[in-house]
CSV table of C-alpha atoms in Angstrom, one decimal:
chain,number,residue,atom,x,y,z
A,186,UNK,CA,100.5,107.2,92.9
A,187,UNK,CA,97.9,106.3,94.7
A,188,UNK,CA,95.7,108.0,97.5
A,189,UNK,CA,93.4,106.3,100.1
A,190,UNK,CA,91.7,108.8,103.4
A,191,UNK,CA,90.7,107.3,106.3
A,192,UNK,CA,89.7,108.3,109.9
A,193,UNK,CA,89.3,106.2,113.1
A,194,UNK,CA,88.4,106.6,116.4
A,195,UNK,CA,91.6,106.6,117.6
A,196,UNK,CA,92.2,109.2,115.7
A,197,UNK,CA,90.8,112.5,117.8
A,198,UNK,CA,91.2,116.0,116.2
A,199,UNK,CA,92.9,114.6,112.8
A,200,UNK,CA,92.5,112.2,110.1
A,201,UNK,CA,94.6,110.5,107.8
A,202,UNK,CA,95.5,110.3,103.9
A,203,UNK,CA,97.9,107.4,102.5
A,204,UNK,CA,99.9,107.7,99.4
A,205,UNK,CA,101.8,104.9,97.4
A,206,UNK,CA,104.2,105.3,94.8
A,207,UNK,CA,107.1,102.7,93.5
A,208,UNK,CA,110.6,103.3,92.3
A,209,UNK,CA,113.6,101.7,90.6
A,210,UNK,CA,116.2,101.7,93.3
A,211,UNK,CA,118.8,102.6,90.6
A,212,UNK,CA,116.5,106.0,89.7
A,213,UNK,CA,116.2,106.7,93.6
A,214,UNK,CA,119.8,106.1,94.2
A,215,UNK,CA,120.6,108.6,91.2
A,216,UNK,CA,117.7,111.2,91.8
A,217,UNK,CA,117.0,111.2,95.5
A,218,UNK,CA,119.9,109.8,97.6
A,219,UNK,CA,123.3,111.8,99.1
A,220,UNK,CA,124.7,109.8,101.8
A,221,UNK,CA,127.6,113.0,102.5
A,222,UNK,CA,125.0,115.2,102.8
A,223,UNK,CA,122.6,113.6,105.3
A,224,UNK,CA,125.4,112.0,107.3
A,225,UNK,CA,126.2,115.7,108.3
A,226,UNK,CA,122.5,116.4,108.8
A,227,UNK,CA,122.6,113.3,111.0
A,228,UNK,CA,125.5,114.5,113.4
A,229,UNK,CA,123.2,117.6,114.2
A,230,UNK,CA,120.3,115.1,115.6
A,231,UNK,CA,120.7,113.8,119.7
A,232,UNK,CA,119.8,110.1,118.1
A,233,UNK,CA,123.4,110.5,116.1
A,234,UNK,CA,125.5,107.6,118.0
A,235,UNK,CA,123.1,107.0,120.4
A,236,UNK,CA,120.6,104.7,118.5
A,237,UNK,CA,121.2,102.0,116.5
A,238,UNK,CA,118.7,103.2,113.7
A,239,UNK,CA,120.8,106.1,112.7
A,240,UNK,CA,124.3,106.6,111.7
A,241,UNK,CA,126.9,106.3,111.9
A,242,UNK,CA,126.9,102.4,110.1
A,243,UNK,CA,129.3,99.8,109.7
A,244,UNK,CA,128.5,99.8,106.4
A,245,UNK,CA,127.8,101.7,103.3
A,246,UNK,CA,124.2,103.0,103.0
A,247,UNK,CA,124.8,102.6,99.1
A,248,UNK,CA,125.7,99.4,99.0
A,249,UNK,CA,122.4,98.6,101.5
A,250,UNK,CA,120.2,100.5,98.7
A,251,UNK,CA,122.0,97.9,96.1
A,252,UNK,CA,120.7,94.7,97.5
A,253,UNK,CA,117.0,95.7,96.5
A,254,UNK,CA,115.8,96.5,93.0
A,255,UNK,CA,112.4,98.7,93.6
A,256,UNK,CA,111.2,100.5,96.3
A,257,UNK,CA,107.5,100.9,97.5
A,258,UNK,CA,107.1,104.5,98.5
A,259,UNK,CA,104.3,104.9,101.6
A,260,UNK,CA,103.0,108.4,102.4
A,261,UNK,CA,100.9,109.4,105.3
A,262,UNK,CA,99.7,113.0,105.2
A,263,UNK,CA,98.0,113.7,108.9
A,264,UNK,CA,95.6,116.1,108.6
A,265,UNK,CA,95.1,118.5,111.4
A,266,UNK,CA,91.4,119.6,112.0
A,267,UNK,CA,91.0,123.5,112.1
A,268,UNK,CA,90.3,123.5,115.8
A,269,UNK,CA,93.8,122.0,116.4
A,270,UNK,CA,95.3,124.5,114.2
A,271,UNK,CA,93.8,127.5,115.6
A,272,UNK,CA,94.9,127.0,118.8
A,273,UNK,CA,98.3,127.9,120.5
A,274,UNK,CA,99.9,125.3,122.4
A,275,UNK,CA,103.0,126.0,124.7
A,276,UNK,CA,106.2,124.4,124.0
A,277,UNK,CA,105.5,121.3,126.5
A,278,UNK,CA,102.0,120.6,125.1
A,279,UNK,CA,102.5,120.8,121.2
A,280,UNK,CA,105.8,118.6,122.3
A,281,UNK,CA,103.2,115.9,123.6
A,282,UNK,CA,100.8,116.1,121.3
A,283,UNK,CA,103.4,115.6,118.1
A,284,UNK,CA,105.1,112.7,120.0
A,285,UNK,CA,101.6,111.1,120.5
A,286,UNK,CA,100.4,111.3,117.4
A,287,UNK,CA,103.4,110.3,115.4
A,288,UNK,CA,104.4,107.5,117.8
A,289,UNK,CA,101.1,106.1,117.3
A,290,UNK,CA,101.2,106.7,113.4
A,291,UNK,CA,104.5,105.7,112.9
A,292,UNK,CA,103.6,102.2,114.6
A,293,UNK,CA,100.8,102.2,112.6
A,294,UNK,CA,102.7,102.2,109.2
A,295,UNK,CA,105.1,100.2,110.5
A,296,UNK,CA,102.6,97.3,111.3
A,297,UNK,CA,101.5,97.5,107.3
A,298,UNK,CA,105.0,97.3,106.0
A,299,UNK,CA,105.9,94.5,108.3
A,300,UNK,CA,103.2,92.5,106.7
A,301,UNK,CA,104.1,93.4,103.6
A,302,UNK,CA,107.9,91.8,104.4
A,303,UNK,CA,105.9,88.9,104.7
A,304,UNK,CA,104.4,88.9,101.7
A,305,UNK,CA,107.7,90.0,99.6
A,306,UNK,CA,110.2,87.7,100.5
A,307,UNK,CA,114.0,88.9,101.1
A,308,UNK,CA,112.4,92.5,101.5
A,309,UNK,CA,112.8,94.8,104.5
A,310,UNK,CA,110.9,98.1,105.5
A,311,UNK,CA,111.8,101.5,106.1
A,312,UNK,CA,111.0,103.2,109.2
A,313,UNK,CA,109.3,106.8,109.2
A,314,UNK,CA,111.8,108.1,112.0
A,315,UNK,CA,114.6,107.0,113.8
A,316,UNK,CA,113.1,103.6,115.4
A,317,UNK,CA,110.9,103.7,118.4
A,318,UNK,CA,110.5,100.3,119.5
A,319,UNK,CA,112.5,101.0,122.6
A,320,UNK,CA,111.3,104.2,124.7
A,321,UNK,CA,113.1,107.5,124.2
A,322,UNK,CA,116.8,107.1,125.4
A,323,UNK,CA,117.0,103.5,126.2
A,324,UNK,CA,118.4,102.2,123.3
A,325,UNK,CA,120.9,100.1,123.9
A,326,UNK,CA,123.7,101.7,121.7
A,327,UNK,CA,124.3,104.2,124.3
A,328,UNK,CA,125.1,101.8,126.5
A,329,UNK,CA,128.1,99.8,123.9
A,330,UNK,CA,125.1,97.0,124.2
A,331,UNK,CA,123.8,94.9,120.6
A,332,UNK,CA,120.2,96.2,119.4
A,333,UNK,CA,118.0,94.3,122.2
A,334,UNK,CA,114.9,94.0,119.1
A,335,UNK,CA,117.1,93.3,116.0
A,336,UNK,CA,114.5,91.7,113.8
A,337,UNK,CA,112.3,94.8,114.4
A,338,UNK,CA,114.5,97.6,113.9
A,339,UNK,CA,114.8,99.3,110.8
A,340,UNK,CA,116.6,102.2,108.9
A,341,UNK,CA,114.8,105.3,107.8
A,342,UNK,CA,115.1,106.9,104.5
A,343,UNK,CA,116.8,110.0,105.5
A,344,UNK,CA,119.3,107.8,107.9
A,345,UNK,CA,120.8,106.0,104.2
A,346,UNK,CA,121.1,109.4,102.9
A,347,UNK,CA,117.7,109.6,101.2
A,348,UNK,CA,115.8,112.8,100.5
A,349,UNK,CA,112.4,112.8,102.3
A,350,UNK,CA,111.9,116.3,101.3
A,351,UNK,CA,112.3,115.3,97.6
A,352,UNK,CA,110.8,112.3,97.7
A,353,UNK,CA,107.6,113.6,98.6
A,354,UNK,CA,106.9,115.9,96.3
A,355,UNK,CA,108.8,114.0,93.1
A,356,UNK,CA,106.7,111.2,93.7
A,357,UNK,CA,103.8,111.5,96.1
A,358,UNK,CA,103.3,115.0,95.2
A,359,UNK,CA,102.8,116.2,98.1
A,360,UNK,CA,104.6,119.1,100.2
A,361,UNK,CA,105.8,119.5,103.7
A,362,UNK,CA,104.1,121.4,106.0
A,363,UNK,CA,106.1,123.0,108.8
A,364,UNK,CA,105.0,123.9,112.7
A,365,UNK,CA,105.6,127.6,113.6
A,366,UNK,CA,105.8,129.1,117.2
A,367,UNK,CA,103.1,127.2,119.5
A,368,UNK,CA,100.9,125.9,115.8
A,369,UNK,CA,100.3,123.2,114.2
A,370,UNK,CA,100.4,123.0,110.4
A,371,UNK,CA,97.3,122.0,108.2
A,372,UNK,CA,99.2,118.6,108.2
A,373,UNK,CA,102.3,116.7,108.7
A,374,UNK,CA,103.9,113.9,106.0
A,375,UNK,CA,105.4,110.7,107.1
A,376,UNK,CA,107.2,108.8,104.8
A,377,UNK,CA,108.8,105.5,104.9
A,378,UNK,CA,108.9,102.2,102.9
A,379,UNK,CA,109.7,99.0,101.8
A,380,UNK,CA,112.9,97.6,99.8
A,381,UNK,CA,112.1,95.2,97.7
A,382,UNK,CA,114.5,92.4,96.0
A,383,UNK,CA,112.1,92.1,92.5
């Protein structure tokens, strides 16, 4: 596993810390993925149905992890500074602030991992999220419409029935972190990846 901290400008009240790890498919399959399990963790989430990132497929989610033989593991802890996290936010505000700060992140990631498709050829990223390349509740699925951005979407993990919980601390050894009433944690983890055919 390995580790890399950065911080940016962009980055105000927080800084970031990167973590890589690489699995067999076959051991992740075995070890870290229940498709029953998360599908019904799925239906609980507003983006079941109604994006096209999530479930349910027309297809099997194990026979999508088949296709690919490793899979690069990329971590992003997002380390809150103590000023964030001694303040109390209200409900509205701490809602802003997360989706700020994981939208950007997420893209972030996301931008590696595409250039990393390009590098491994036949391989496809994994998303840390549902997808966000259309705005909140205008994906098209709602509407019965194809994805408008089909060669940018991608699957997440935990939307093939993958652990993320697990996953991060069996192989970037890390742990989540969890908001309570108007806080912020020390840190969030985001986790996605890239399937890779060799």
């Amino acid at each position: 596993m390995e580790s890399l901290e950065r911080s940016s400008p962009v980055r105000t009240g927080y800084q970031v810390q990167d973590f890589t790890a690489e699995v067999s498919v076959e051991e992740y399959l075995r070890d870290c993925v229940n498709v029953a399990e998360f599908l019904e963790c799925c239906k609980a989430c507003p983006n079941y149905q109604m994006v096209w990132s999530c479930p349910p497929y027309d297809f099997n989610p194990e026979d999508y992890w088949r296709q690919y033989r490793r899979l690069f593991l990329f971590g992003r802890k997002i380390i809150f500074s103590e000023e964030m996290t001694s303040k109390t936010y209200t409900p509205e505000n701490l809602q802003e602030l997360t989706d700020t700060i994981l939208k950007f992140e997420k893209q972030d990631m996301s931008t590696a991992l595409f250039a990393m498709e390009r590098q491994y050829k036949g391989s496809v990223s994994l998303c840390a999220g549902y997808c966000q390349r259309c705005s909140r509740g205008h994906c098209t699925r709602s509407e019965g419409k194809p994805c408008l951005h089909s060669d940018q979407m991608r699957y997440s993990i935990e939307s093939l029935g993958g652990n993320v919980g697990l996953t991060i601390t069996r192989y970037l050894h890390q742990e989540l972190l969890w908001m309570t009433e108007g806080k912020l944690p020390e840190y969030f983890i985001l986790v996605s990846g890239l399937l890779k055919k060799e």
